[in-house]
């Protein structure tokens, strides 16, 4: 395991402002030692609660599913949205077991699909860019994947510094190195040495490093960074997905190596990536993170597909009220 960076030392977080986070971490540590049946029940209950009271996230999930699966009836869309939120909450309560619990029983029952594609990529000896998506088992998947191959990852730091330190310290148990978006050059050099880096690239990060490519037939802002990394490193590119199969069994799936990738055409590269994500999603549609605003960024001239966030809506109402007050003065 890598040495811990001083910024992640727990002694940095003794100030009272971190005490609520420490309590949360204590609760998470308790979850790590609960039986799987209890964890699944807790996750399902929290998922139902989140679905019932989280109107904003529920609406996002239902909107995404309506756009991506127009063939479903309204009843089927609502059911898929509900099951997706439940699966996501199960993933949250499973994560502590991946950090602190006994993972051996799950590793022993792990189903691995497409191992031959990983083996072929290793034989090519140019490093591997392991692209991934946001599926519901979250950090629980880390130790499972590490049982098959050693990997490193790209990450986005958490806003809460203590929570970020806790997650990073625990990910070090199964991931060799972590890179944030400011360390792309270091990551490039790391891959060139023959290493594997996992990169979650299925979310909407705006226009700056994206092009529009179809995702389930809907234009979605899709990162061009994976193609750039592949071009810079010459690495083999594979898509990895991971799922909860039930009865304590989990699976990971390696796609075929992306051949003739990247192309000069960035839209073609983004389309290729989205096609792999679609294939993975269709294995277990309910386990994809549909609560993310995947279609937040729209082509110029197109209206938003989602209602304004509550904070933004509140500001809009305040501005409108202020204008009305001024007009009436």
PDB file of C-alpha atoms in Angstrom:
ATOM      1  CA  UNK A   1       0.000   0.000   0.000  1.00  0.00           C
ATOM      2  CA  UNK A   2       1.283   3.478  -0.861  1.00  0.00           C
ATOM      3  CA  UNK A   3       2.453   5.807   1.924  1.00  0.00           C
ATOM      4  CA  UNK A   4      -0.170   8.298   3.081  1.00  0.00           C
ATOM      5  CA  UNK A   5       0.265  11.903   1.967  1.00  0.00           C
ATOM      6  CA  UNK A   6       0.514  14.297   4.968  1.00  0.00           C
ATOM      7  CA  UNK A   7      -2.622  16.166   3.881  1.00  0.00           C
ATOM      8  CA  UNK A   8      -4.601  12.975   4.596  1.00  0.00           C
ATOM      9  CA  UNK A   9      -3.329  12.548   8.182  1.00  0.00           C
ATOM     10  CA  UNK A  10      -6.295  12.290  10.509  1.00  0.00           C
ATOM     11  CA  UNK A  11      -4.629  14.591  13.017  1.00  0.00           C
ATOM     12  CA  UNK A  12      -5.397  17.426  10.597  1.00  0.00           C
ATOM     13  CA  UNK A  13      -9.096  17.028  11.340  1.00  0.00           C
ATOM     14  CA  UNK A  14      -9.503  17.390  15.101  1.00  0.00           C
ATOM     15  CA  UNK A  15     -11.253  20.781  14.905  1.00  0.00           C
ATOM     16  CA  UNK A  16     -14.861  20.683  16.198  1.00  0.00           C
ATOM     17  CA  UNK A  17     -16.187  21.559  12.744  1.00  0.00           C
ATOM     18  CA  UNK A  18     -15.213  18.020  11.680  1.00  0.00           C
ATOM     19  CA  UNK A  19     -16.946  16.274  14.588  1.00  0.00           C
ATOM     20  CA  UNK A  20     -20.224  15.656  12.690  1.00  0.00           C
ATOM     21  CA  UNK A  21     -18.191  14.055   9.898  1.00  0.00           C
ATOM     22  CA  UNK A  22     -16.370  11.870  12.438  1.00  0.00           C
ATOM     23  CA  UNK A  23     -19.754  10.681  13.727  1.00  0.00           C
ATOM     24  CA  UNK A  24     -20.793   9.853  10.151  1.00  0.00           C
ATOM     25  CA  UNK A  25     -17.570   7.911   9.621  1.00  0.00           C
ATOM     26  CA  UNK A  26     -18.251   5.980  12.824  1.00  0.00           C
ATOM     27  CA  UNK A  27     -21.677   4.980  11.501  1.00  0.00           C
ATOM     28  CA  UNK A  28     -20.097   3.897   8.212  1.00  0.00           C
ATOM     29  CA  UNK A  29     -17.618   1.701  10.075  1.00  0.00           C
ATOM     30  CA  UNK A  30     -20.498  -0.047  11.813  1.00  0.00           C
ATOM     31  CA  UNK A  31     -22.123  -0.704   8.429  1.00  0.00           C
ATOM     32  CA  UNK A  32     -18.926  -2.403   7.251  1.00  0.00           C
ATOM     33  CA  UNK A  33     -19.469  -5.313   9.645  1.00  0.00           C
ATOM     34  CA  UNK A  34     -23.178  -5.903   9.158  1.00  0.00           C
ATOM     35  CA  UNK A  35     -24.321  -9.066   7.330  1.00  0.00           C
ATOM     36  CA  UNK A  36     -25.067  -8.673   3.643  1.00  0.00           C
ATOM     37  CA  UNK A  37     -28.782  -9.346   4.146  1.00  0.00           C
ATOM     38  CA  UNK A  38     -29.012  -6.512   6.682  1.00  0.00           C
ATOM     39  CA  UNK A  39     -27.077  -4.117   4.439  1.00  0.00           C
ATOM     40  CA  UNK A  40     -29.341  -4.872   1.493  1.00  0.00           C
ATOM     41  CA  UNK A  41     -32.434  -4.275   3.637  1.00  0.00           C
ATOM     42  CA  UNK A  42     -31.052  -0.952   4.911  1.00  0.00           C
ATOM     43  CA  UNK A  43     -30.124   0.109   1.390  1.00  0.00           C
ATOM     44  CA  UNK A  44     -33.562  -0.768   0.060  1.00  0.00           C
ATOM     45  CA  UNK A  45     -35.310   1.123   2.869  1.00  0.00           C
ATOM     46  CA  UNK A  46     -33.130   4.199   2.342  1.00  0.00           C
ATOM     47  CA  UNK A  47     -33.720   3.936  -1.391  1.00  0.00           C
ATOM     48  CA  UNK A  48     -37.486   3.903  -0.947  1.00  0.00           C
ATOM     49  CA  UNK A  49     -37.241   6.887   1.398  1.00  0.00           C
ATOM     50  CA  UNK A  50     -35.011   8.779  -1.022  1.00  0.00           C
ATOM     51  CA  UNK A  51     -37.415   8.057  -3.868  1.00  0.00           C
ATOM     52  CA  UNK A  52     -40.425   9.270  -1.893  1.00  0.00           C
ATOM     53  CA  UNK A  53     -38.953  12.471  -0.420  1.00  0.00           C
ATOM     54  CA  UNK A  54     -36.271  13.363  -2.992  1.00  0.00           C
ATOM     55  CA  UNK A  55     -38.537  14.888  -5.608  1.00  0.00           C
ATOM     56  CA  UNK A  56     -35.733  16.640  -7.493  1.00  0.00           C
ATOM     57  CA  UNK A  57     -33.557  13.544  -7.933  1.00  0.00           C
ATOM     58  CA  UNK A  58     -36.606  11.410  -8.667  1.00  0.00           C
ATOM     59  CA  UNK A  59     -37.603  13.789 -11.437  1.00  0.00           C
ATOM     60  CA  UNK A  60     -34.077  13.740 -12.922  1.00  0.00           C
ATOM     61  CA  UNK A  61     -34.047   9.935 -12.968  1.00  0.00           C
ATOM     62  CA  UNK A  62     -37.509   9.754 -14.523  1.00  0.00           C
ATOM     63  CA  UNK A  63     -36.557  12.366 -17.137  1.00  0.00           C
ATOM     64  CA  UNK A  64     -33.378  10.513 -18.111  1.00  0.00           C
ATOM     65  CA  UNK A  65     -35.224   7.207 -18.369  1.00  0.00           C
ATOM     66  CA  UNK A  66     -38.043   8.762 -20.412  1.00  0.00           C
ATOM     67  CA  UNK A  67     -35.473  10.158 -22.872  1.00  0.00           C
ATOM     68  CA  UNK A  68     -33.385   6.981 -23.094  1.00  0.00           C
ATOM     69  CA  UNK A  69     -36.227   4.437 -23.081  1.00  0.00           C
ATOM     70  CA  UNK A  70     -39.169   6.046 -24.901  1.00  0.00           C
ATOM     71  CA  UNK A  71     -40.625   2.588 -25.533  1.00  0.00           C
ATOM     72  CA  UNK A  72     -41.373   2.108 -21.816  1.00  0.00           C
ATOM     73  CA  UNK A  73     -44.766   2.955 -20.387  1.00  0.00           C
ATOM     74  CA  UNK A  74     -45.031   5.610 -17.681  1.00  0.00           C
ATOM     75  CA  UNK A  75     -45.510   2.871 -15.078  1.00  0.00           C
ATOM     76  CA  UNK A  76     -42.375   1.055 -16.292  1.00  0.00           C
ATOM     77  CA  UNK A  77     -40.340   4.285 -16.270  1.00  0.00           C
ATOM     78  CA  UNK A  78     -41.347   5.084 -12.708  1.00  0.00           C
ATOM     79  CA  UNK A  79     -40.509   1.547 -11.617  1.00  0.00           C
ATOM     80  CA  UNK A  80     -37.059   1.712 -13.243  1.00  0.00           C
ATOM     81  CA  UNK A  81     -36.391   5.111 -11.657  1.00  0.00           C
ATOM     82  CA  UNK A  82     -37.388   3.757  -8.241  1.00  0.00           C
ATOM     83  CA  UNK A  83     -35.248   0.632  -8.598  1.00  0.00           C
ATOM     84  CA  UNK A  84     -32.316   2.761  -9.761  1.00  0.00           C
ATOM     85  CA  UNK A  85     -32.478   4.991  -6.694  1.00  0.00           C
ATOM     86  CA  UNK A  86     -32.782   1.915  -4.471  1.00  0.00           C
ATOM     87  CA  UNK A  87     -29.752   0.325  -6.177  1.00  0.00           C
ATOM     88  CA  UNK A  88     -27.773   3.538  -5.704  1.00  0.00           C
ATOM     89  CA  UNK A  89     -28.559   3.637  -1.983  1.00  0.00           C
ATOM     90  CA  UNK A  90     -27.554  -0.014  -1.685  1.00  0.00           C
ATOM     91  CA  UNK A  91     -24.250   1.000  -3.236  1.00  0.00           C
ATOM     92  CA  UNK A  92     -23.741   3.718  -0.641  1.00  0.00           C
ATOM     93  CA  UNK A  93     -24.270   1.359   2.297  1.00  0.00           C
ATOM     94  CA  UNK A  94     -22.095  -1.335   0.656  1.00  0.00           C
ATOM     95  CA  UNK A  95     -19.118   0.996   0.186  1.00  0.00           C
ATOM     96  CA  UNK A  96     -17.945   0.821   3.835  1.00  0.00           C
ATOM     97  CA  UNK A  97     -17.586  -2.947   3.501  1.00  0.00           C
ATOM     98  CA  UNK A  98     -15.241  -2.309   0.573  1.00  0.00           C
ATOM     99  CA  UNK A  99     -13.204   0.038   2.773  1.00  0.00           C
ATOM    100  CA  UNK A 100     -13.086  -1.851   6.083  1.00  0.00           C
ATOM    101  CA  UNK A 101     -14.960  -5.142   5.818  1.00  0.00           C
ATOM    102  CA  UNK A 102     -14.065  -8.706   4.895  1.00  0.00           C
ATOM    103  CA  UNK A 103     -14.250  -8.869   1.096  1.00  0.00           C
ATOM    104  CA  UNK A 104     -12.922 -12.417   0.689  1.00  0.00           C
ATOM    105  CA  UNK A 105     -16.371 -14.103   0.465  1.00  0.00           C
ATOM    106  CA  UNK A 106     -17.381 -11.712  -2.319  1.00  0.00           C
ATOM    107  CA  UNK A 107     -14.081 -12.082  -4.168  1.00  0.00           C
ATOM    108  CA  UNK A 108     -14.413 -15.874  -4.003  1.00  0.00           C
ATOM    109  CA  UNK A 109     -17.835 -15.654  -5.687  1.00  0.00           C
ATOM    110  CA  UNK A 110     -16.876 -12.925  -8.166  1.00  0.00           C
ATOM    111  CA  UNK A 111     -17.962 -13.529 -11.771  1.00  0.00           C
ATOM    112  CA  UNK A 112     -15.409 -12.226 -14.295  1.00  0.00           C
ATOM    113  CA  UNK A 113     -16.432 -11.720 -17.926  1.00  0.00           C
ATOM    114  CA  UNK A 114     -14.052 -10.784 -20.746  1.00  0.00           C
ATOM    115  CA  UNK A 115     -10.825 -11.687 -18.933  1.00  0.00           C
ATOM    116  CA  UNK A 116      -9.320 -12.557 -22.330  1.00  0.00           C
ATOM    117  CA  UNK A 117      -9.589  -8.919 -23.438  1.00  0.00           C
ATOM    118  CA  UNK A 118      -7.649  -7.752 -20.383  1.00  0.00           C
ATOM    119  CA  UNK A 119      -5.021 -10.446 -20.987  1.00  0.00           C
ATOM    120  CA  UNK A 120      -4.622  -9.358 -24.623  1.00  0.00           C
ATOM    121  CA  UNK A 121      -4.230  -5.718 -23.589  1.00  0.00           C
ATOM    122  CA  UNK A 122      -1.525  -6.728 -21.130  1.00  0.00           C
ATOM    123  CA  UNK A 123       0.298  -8.662 -23.846  1.00  0.00           C
ATOM    124  CA  UNK A 124       0.445  -5.525 -25.979  1.00  0.00           C
ATOM    125  CA  UNK A 125       2.482  -3.936 -23.193  1.00  0.00           C
ATOM    126  CA  UNK A 126       1.585  -0.272 -23.700  1.00  0.00           C
ATOM    127  CA  UNK A 127      -0.404   0.358 -20.559  1.00  0.00           C
ATOM    128  CA  UNK A 128      -4.182   0.257 -20.277  1.00  0.00           C
ATOM    129  CA  UNK A 129      -6.742   3.041 -20.031  1.00  0.00           C
ATOM    130  CA  UNK A 130      -9.652   1.374 -18.231  1.00  0.00           C
ATOM    131  CA  UNK A 131     -12.722   3.485 -18.916  1.00  0.00           C
ATOM    132  CA  UNK A 132     -15.665   3.144 -16.565  1.00  0.00           C
ATOM    133  CA  UNK A 133     -19.109   4.419 -15.689  1.00  0.00           C
ATOM    134  CA  UNK A 134     -21.034   5.231 -12.546  1.00  0.00           C
ATOM    135  CA  UNK A 135     -22.826   2.031 -11.617  1.00  0.00           C
ATOM    136  CA  UNK A 136     -24.393   1.443  -8.248  1.00  0.00           C
ATOM    137  CA  UNK A 137     -21.824  -0.680  -6.415  1.00  0.00           C
ATOM    138  CA  UNK A 138     -19.419   2.289  -6.227  1.00  0.00           C
ATOM    139  CA  UNK A 139     -16.363   1.769  -3.975  1.00  0.00           C
ATOM    140  CA  UNK A 140     -17.419  -1.776  -3.191  1.00  0.00           C
ATOM    141  CA  UNK A 141     -16.188  -2.615  -6.704  1.00  0.00           C
ATOM    142  CA  UNK A 142     -12.613  -1.517  -5.964  1.00  0.00           C
ATOM    143  CA  UNK A 143     -11.464  -4.582  -4.005  1.00  0.00           C
ATOM    144  CA  UNK A 144     -13.323  -6.848  -6.442  1.00  0.00           C
ATOM    145  CA  UNK A 145     -11.501  -5.397  -9.443  1.00  0.00           C
ATOM    146  CA  UNK A 146      -8.194  -5.386  -7.578  1.00  0.00           C
ATOM    147  CA  UNK A 147      -8.547  -9.152  -7.115  1.00  0.00           C
ATOM    148  CA  UNK A 148      -8.306  -9.461 -10.915  1.00  0.00           C
ATOM    149  CA  UNK A 149      -5.850  -6.690 -11.829  1.00  0.00           C
ATOM    150  CA  UNK A 150      -3.826  -3.959 -10.137  1.00  0.00           C
ATOM    151  CA  UNK A 151      -5.108  -0.531 -11.081  1.00  0.00           C
ATOM    152  CA  UNK A 152      -4.918   3.158 -10.342  1.00  0.00           C
ATOM    153  CA  UNK A 153      -7.637   5.760 -10.735  1.00  0.00           C
ATOM    154  CA  UNK A 154      -8.690   9.258 -11.641  1.00  0.00           C
ATOM    155  CA  UNK A 155     -10.766  10.942  -8.960  1.00  0.00           C
ATOM    156  CA  UNK A 156     -12.608  14.123  -8.113  1.00  0.00           C
ATOM    157  CA  UNK A 157     -11.815  15.377  -4.577  1.00  0.00           C
ATOM    158  CA  UNK A 158     -14.735  15.593  -2.146  1.00  0.00           C
ATOM    159  CA  UNK A 159     -15.817  19.006  -0.865  1.00  0.00           C
ATOM    160  CA  UNK A 160     -15.511  17.793   2.748  1.00  0.00           C
ATOM    161  CA  UNK A 161     -11.754  17.538   3.397  1.00  0.00           C
ATOM    162  CA  UNK A 162     -12.077  14.896   6.135  1.00  0.00           C
ATOM    163  CA  UNK A 163     -14.408  12.738   4.067  1.00  0.00           C
ATOM    164  CA  UNK A 164     -12.037  13.127   1.119  1.00  0.00           C
ATOM    165  CA  UNK A 165      -9.116  11.996   3.297  1.00  0.00           C
ATOM    166  CA  UNK A 166     -11.078   9.002   4.594  1.00  0.00           C
ATOM    167  CA  UNK A 167     -12.052   7.864   1.103  1.00  0.00           C
ATOM    168  CA  UNK A 168      -8.560   8.344  -0.301  1.00  0.00           C
ATOM    169  CA  UNK A 169      -6.908   6.493   2.603  1.00  0.00           C
ATOM    170  CA  UNK A 170      -9.224   3.543   2.077  1.00  0.00           C
ATOM    171  CA  UNK A 171      -8.900   3.502  -1.699  1.00  0.00           C
ATOM    172  CA  UNK A 172      -5.140   3.170  -1.251  1.00  0.00           C
ATOM    173  CA  UNK A 173      -5.787  -0.340   0.043  1.00  0.00           C
ATOM    174  CA  UNK A 174      -6.753  -1.498  -3.436  1.00  0.00           C
ATOM    175  CA  UNK A 175      -5.583   1.222  -5.850  1.00  0.00           C
ATOM    176  CA  UNK A 176      -1.963   2.025  -6.579  1.00  0.00           C
ATOM    177  CA  UNK A 177      -2.108   5.737  -7.400  1.00  0.00           C
ATOM    178  CA  UNK A 178      -4.747   8.455  -7.546  1.00  0.00           C
ATOM    179  CA  UNK A 179      -4.747  11.348 -10.002  1.00  0.00           C
ATOM    180  CA  UNK A 180      -7.030  14.370 -10.086  1.00  0.00           C
ATOM    181  CA  UNK A 181      -7.776  16.476 -13.153  1.00  0.00           C
ATOM    182  CA  UNK A 182      -4.721  18.675 -12.500  1.00  0.00           C
ATOM    183  CA  UNK A 183      -2.400  15.676 -12.786  1.00  0.00           C
ATOM    184  CA  UNK A 184      -3.135  14.524 -16.317  1.00  0.00           C
ATOM    185  CA  UNK A 185       0.505  14.761 -17.378  1.00  0.00           C
ATOM    186  CA  UNK A 186       1.598  12.612 -14.432  1.00  0.00           C
ATOM    187  CA  UNK A 187      -1.109  10.105 -15.315  1.00  0.00           C
ATOM    188  CA  UNK A 188       0.059  10.024 -18.950  1.00  0.00           C
ATOM    189  CA  UNK A 189       3.585   9.163 -17.841  1.00  0.00           C
ATOM    190  CA  UNK A 190       2.236   6.544 -15.451  1.00  0.00           C
ATOM    191  CA  UNK A 191       0.309   4.759 -18.197  1.00  0.00           C
ATOM    192  CA  UNK A 192       3.324   4.906 -20.515  1.00  0.00           C
ATOM    193  CA  UNK A 193       5.211   2.808 -17.968  1.00  0.00           C
ATOM    194  CA  UNK A 194       2.742  -0.028 -18.591  1.00  0.00           C
ATOM    195  CA  UNK A 195       0.318   0.664 -15.743  1.00  0.00           C
ATOM    196  CA  UNK A 196      -3.490   0.602 -15.673  1.00  0.00           C
ATOM    197  CA  UNK A 197      -5.592   3.663 -14.818  1.00  0.00           C
ATOM    198  CA  UNK A 198      -9.372   3.620 -14.297  1.00  0.00           C
ATOM    199  CA  UNK A 199     -11.201   6.712 -15.517  1.00  0.00           C
ATOM    200  CA  UNK A 200     -14.925   7.305 -14.972  1.00  0.00           C
ATOM    201  CA  UNK A 201     -15.952   9.256 -18.066  1.00  0.00           C
ATOM    202  CA  UNK A 202     -19.727   8.990 -18.375  1.00  0.00           C
ATOM    203  CA  UNK A 203     -20.857  12.248 -16.775  1.00  0.00           C
ATOM    204  CA  UNK A 204     -21.592  15.744 -18.082  1.00  0.00           C
ATOM    205  CA  UNK A 205     -18.686  18.102 -17.319  1.00  0.00           C
ATOM    206  CA  UNK A 206     -19.782  20.924 -19.613  1.00  0.00           C
ATOM    207  CA  UNK A 207     -18.634  22.064 -23.039  1.00  0.00           C
ATOM    208  CA  UNK A 208     -14.941  22.791 -22.528  1.00  0.00           C
ATOM    209  CA  UNK A 209     -13.537  19.295 -23.067  1.00  0.00           C
ATOM    210  CA  UNK A 210     -16.588  17.698 -24.662  1.00  0.00           C
ATOM    211  CA  UNK A 211     -18.375  17.148 -27.936  1.00  0.00           C
ATOM    212  CA  UNK A 212     -21.988  16.171 -28.475  1.00  0.00           C
ATOM    213  CA  UNK A 213     -22.514  12.505 -29.279  1.00  0.00           C
ATOM    214  CA  UNK A 214     -25.619  10.307 -29.051  1.00  0.00           C
ATOM    215  CA  UNK A 215     -26.296   8.488 -25.795  1.00  0.00           C
ATOM    216  CA  UNK A 216     -29.384   6.305 -26.229  1.00  0.00           C
ATOM    217  CA  UNK A 217     -30.240   8.545 -29.179  1.00  0.00           C
ATOM    218  CA  UNK A 218     -30.021  11.839 -27.255  1.00  0.00           C
ATOM    219  CA  UNK A 219     -27.174  14.319 -27.806  1.00  0.00           C
ATOM    220  CA  UNK A 220     -24.994  14.253 -24.685  1.00  0.00           C
ATOM    221  CA  UNK A 221     -21.878  16.272 -23.840  1.00  0.00           C
ATOM    222  CA  UNK A 222     -19.220  13.544 -23.926  1.00  0.00           C
ATOM    223  CA  UNK A 223     -15.618  13.951 -22.807  1.00  0.00           C
ATOM    224  CA  UNK A 224     -12.854  14.030 -25.412  1.00  0.00           C
ATOM    225  CA  UNK A 225     -10.235  13.434 -22.702  1.00  0.00           C
ATOM    226  CA  UNK A 226     -10.238   9.607 -23.010  1.00  0.00           C
ATOM    227  CA  UNK A 227      -9.353   9.841 -26.706  1.00  0.00           C
ATOM    228  CA  UNK A 228      -6.639  12.397 -25.932  1.00  0.00           C
ATOM    229  CA  UNK A 229      -5.117  10.145 -23.251  1.00  0.00           C
ATOM    230  CA  UNK A 230      -5.196   7.153 -25.605  1.00  0.00           C
ATOM    231  CA  UNK A 231      -3.544   9.235 -28.322  1.00  0.00           C
ATOM    232  CA  UNK A 232      -0.808  10.500 -25.983  1.00  0.00           C
ATOM    233  CA  UNK A 233      -0.003   7.112 -24.453  1.00  0.00           C
ATOM    234  CA  UNK A 234      -0.753   4.563 -27.163  1.00  0.00           C
ATOM    235  CA  UNK A 235      -2.500   2.581 -24.414  1.00  0.00           C
ATOM    236  CA  UNK A 236      -5.024  -0.162 -25.016  1.00  0.00           C
ATOM    237  CA  UNK A 237      -8.510   1.071 -24.127  1.00  0.00           C
ATOM    238  CA  UNK A 238     -11.094  -1.172 -22.438  1.00  0.00           C
ATOM    239  CA  UNK A 239     -14.431  -0.383 -20.802  1.00  0.00           C
ATOM    240  CA  UNK A 240     -15.062  -1.911 -17.363  1.00  0.00           C
ATOM    241  CA  UNK A 241     -18.489  -2.298 -15.770  1.00  0.00           C
ATOM    242  CA  UNK A 242     -19.506  -3.894 -12.485  1.00  0.00           C
ATOM    243  CA  UNK A 243     -22.813  -5.154 -11.119  1.00  0.00           C
ATOM    244  CA  UNK A 244     -24.677  -6.652  -8.181  1.00  0.00           C
ATOM    245  CA  UNK A 245     -26.093 -10.003  -9.319  1.00  0.00           C
ATOM    246  CA  UNK A 246     -27.952 -10.883  -6.108  1.00  0.00           C
ATOM    247  CA  UNK A 247     -27.453 -13.395  -3.296  1.00  0.00           C
ATOM    248  CA  UNK A 248     -24.055 -11.916  -2.455  1.00  0.00           C
ATOM    249  CA  UNK A 249     -22.704 -12.395  -5.989  1.00  0.00           C
ATOM    250  CA  UNK A 250     -21.092  -9.580  -7.987  1.00  0.00           C
ATOM    251  CA  UNK A 251     -19.717  -9.406 -11.521  1.00  0.00           C
ATOM    252  CA  UNK A 252     -17.217  -7.371 -13.513  1.00  0.00           C
ATOM    253  CA  UNK A 253     -17.190  -7.136 -17.303  1.00  0.00           C
ATOM    254  CA  UNK A 254     -14.271  -6.183 -19.558  1.00  0.00           C
ATOM    255  CA  UNK A 255     -15.220  -4.978 -23.025  1.00  0.00           C
ATOM    256  CA  UNK A 256     -13.266  -5.842 -26.129  1.00  0.00           C
ATOM    257  CA  UNK A 257     -10.255  -3.604 -26.748  1.00  0.00           C
ATOM    258  CA  UNK A 258     -11.215  -0.419 -28.602  1.00  0.00           C
ATOM    259  CA  UNK A 259      -9.614  -1.071 -31.993  1.00  0.00           C
ATOM    260  CA  UNK A 260      -8.737   1.843 -34.318  1.00  0.00           C
ATOM    261  CA  UNK A 261      -9.228   4.201 -31.398  1.00  0.00           C
ATOM    262  CA  UNK A 262      -8.870   7.091 -31.253  1.00  0.00           C
ATOM    263  CA  UNK A 263      -9.838   8.395 -34.667  1.00  0.00           C
ATOM    264  CA  UNK A 264      -9.262  11.948 -35.880  1.00  0.00           C
ATOM    265  CA  UNK A 265     -12.992  12.598 -35.600  1.00  0.00           C
ATOM    266  CA  UNK A 266     -13.764  13.434 -31.958  1.00  0.00           C
ATOM    267  CA  UNK A 267     -17.490  12.868 -32.425  1.00  0.00           C
ATOM    268  CA  UNK A 268     -16.753   9.351 -33.685  1.00  0.00           C
ATOM    269  CA  UNK A 269     -14.571   8.722 -30.612  1.00  0.00           C
ATOM    270  CA  UNK A 270     -17.271  10.002 -28.261  1.00  0.00           C
ATOM    271  CA  UNK A 271     -19.908   7.936 -30.047  1.00  0.00           C
ATOM    272  CA  UNK A 272     -17.764   4.816 -29.646  1.00  0.00           C
ATOM    273  CA  UNK A 273     -17.462   5.481 -25.920  1.00  0.00           C
ATOM    274  CA  UNK A 274     -21.185   6.056 -25.459  1.00  0.00           C
ATOM    275  CA  UNK A 275     -21.971   2.851 -27.330  1.00  0.00           C
ATOM    276  CA  UNK A 276     -19.889   0.881 -24.819  1.00  0.00           C
ATOM    277  CA  UNK A 277     -21.624   2.605 -21.923  1.00  0.00           C
ATOM    278  CA  UNK A 278     -24.998   1.750 -23.458  1.00  0.00           C
ATOM    279  CA  UNK A 279     -24.047  -1.929 -23.743  1.00  0.00           C
ATOM    280  CA  UNK A 280     -23.047  -1.981 -20.087  1.00  0.00           C
ATOM    281  CA  UNK A 281     -26.178  -0.151 -18.944  1.00  0.00           C
ATOM    282  CA  UNK A 282     -28.403  -2.648 -20.736  1.00  0.00           C
ATOM    283  CA  UNK A 283     -27.027  -5.513 -18.619  1.00  0.00           C
ATOM    284  CA  UNK A 284     -28.650  -3.994 -15.532  1.00  0.00           C
ATOM    285  CA  UNK A 285     -30.469  -0.732 -16.391  1.00  0.00           C
ATOM    286  CA  UNK A 286     -31.556  -0.277 -12.779  1.00  0.00           C
ATOM    287  CA  UNK A 287     -27.947  -0.151 -11.575  1.00  0.00           C
ATOM    288  CA  UNK A 288     -26.919   2.909 -13.583  1.00  0.00           C
ATOM    289  CA  UNK A 289     -26.735   6.323 -11.894  1.00  0.00           C
ATOM    290  CA  UNK A 290     -29.793   7.839 -13.553  1.00  0.00           C
ATOM    291  CA  UNK A 291     -29.998  10.595 -10.918  1.00  0.00           C
ATOM    292  CA  UNK A 292     -27.097  12.404 -12.634  1.00  0.00           C
ATOM    293  CA  UNK A 293     -28.054  15.227 -15.027  1.00  0.00           C
ATOM    294  CA  UNK A 294     -26.522  13.421 -17.989  1.00  0.00           C
ATOM    295  CA  UNK A 295     -28.094  15.803 -20.516  1.00  0.00           C
ATOM    296  CA  UNK A 296     -27.491  19.012 -18.546  1.00  0.00           C
ATOM    297  CA  UNK A 297     -25.384  20.681 -21.268  1.00  0.00           C
ATOM    298  CA  UNK A 298     -27.393  21.226 -24.441  1.00  0.00           C
ATOM    299  CA  UNK A 299     -26.426  22.181 -27.994  1.00  0.00           C
ATOM    300  CA  UNK A 300     -26.802  25.909 -28.580  1.00  0.00           C
ATOM    301  CA  UNK A 301     -30.418  26.870 -29.029  1.00  0.00           C
ATOM    302  CA  UNK A 302     -31.855  23.829 -27.264  1.00  0.00           C
ATOM    303  CA  UNK A 303     -33.797  24.340 -24.005  1.00  0.00           C
ATOM    304  CA  UNK A 304     -32.851  22.634 -20.758  1.00  0.00           C
ATOM    305  CA  UNK A 305     -34.297  19.163 -20.261  1.00  0.00           C
ATOM    306  CA  UNK A 306     -34.406  19.560 -16.474  1.00  0.00           C
ATOM    307  CA  UNK A 307     -36.125  22.063 -14.166  1.00  0.00           C
ATOM    308  CA  UNK A 308     -33.840  24.571 -12.388  1.00  0.00           C
ATOM    309  CA  UNK A 309     -32.220  23.376  -9.180  1.00  0.00           C
ATOM    310  CA  UNK A 310     -33.979  24.527  -6.016  1.00  0.00           C
ATOM    311  CA  UNK A 311     -31.288  27.095  -5.117  1.00  0.00           C
ATOM    312  CA  UNK A 312     -31.279  28.498  -8.645  1.00  0.00           C
ATOM    313  CA  UNK A 313     -35.087  28.566  -8.720  1.00  0.00           C
ATOM    314  CA  UNK A 314     -35.138  30.395  -5.372  1.00  0.00           C
ATOM    315  CA  UNK A 315     -32.743  33.041  -6.710  1.00  0.00           C
ATOM    316  CA  UNK A 316     -34.871  33.446  -9.830  1.00  0.00           C
ATOM    317  CA  UNK A 317     -37.980  33.985  -7.697  1.00  0.00           C
ATOM    318  CA  UNK A 318     -36.132  36.510  -5.497  1.00  0.00           C
ATOM    319  CA  UNK A 319     -34.976  38.460  -8.558  1.00  0.00           C
ATOM    320  CA  UNK A 320     -38.483  38.409 -10.023  1.00  0.00           C
ATOM    321  CA  UNK A 321     -39.919  39.624  -6.713  1.00  0.00           C
ATOM    322  CA  UNK A 322     -37.330  42.412  -6.552  1.00  0.00           C
ATOM    323  CA  UNK A 323     -38.182  43.521 -10.091  1.00  0.00           C
ATOM    324  CA  UNK A 324     -41.898  43.539  -9.291  1.00  0.00           C
ATOM    325  CA  UNK A 325     -41.224  45.621  -6.179  1.00  0.00           C
ATOM    326  CA  UNK A 326     -39.203  48.141  -8.197  1.00  0.00           C
ATOM    327  CA  UNK A 327     -41.869  48.310 -10.901  1.00  0.00           C
ATOM    328  CA  UNK A 328     -44.530  48.976  -8.295  1.00  0.00           C
ATOM    329  CA  UNK A 329     -42.535  51.710  -6.576  1.00  0.00           C
TER     330      UNK A 329
END
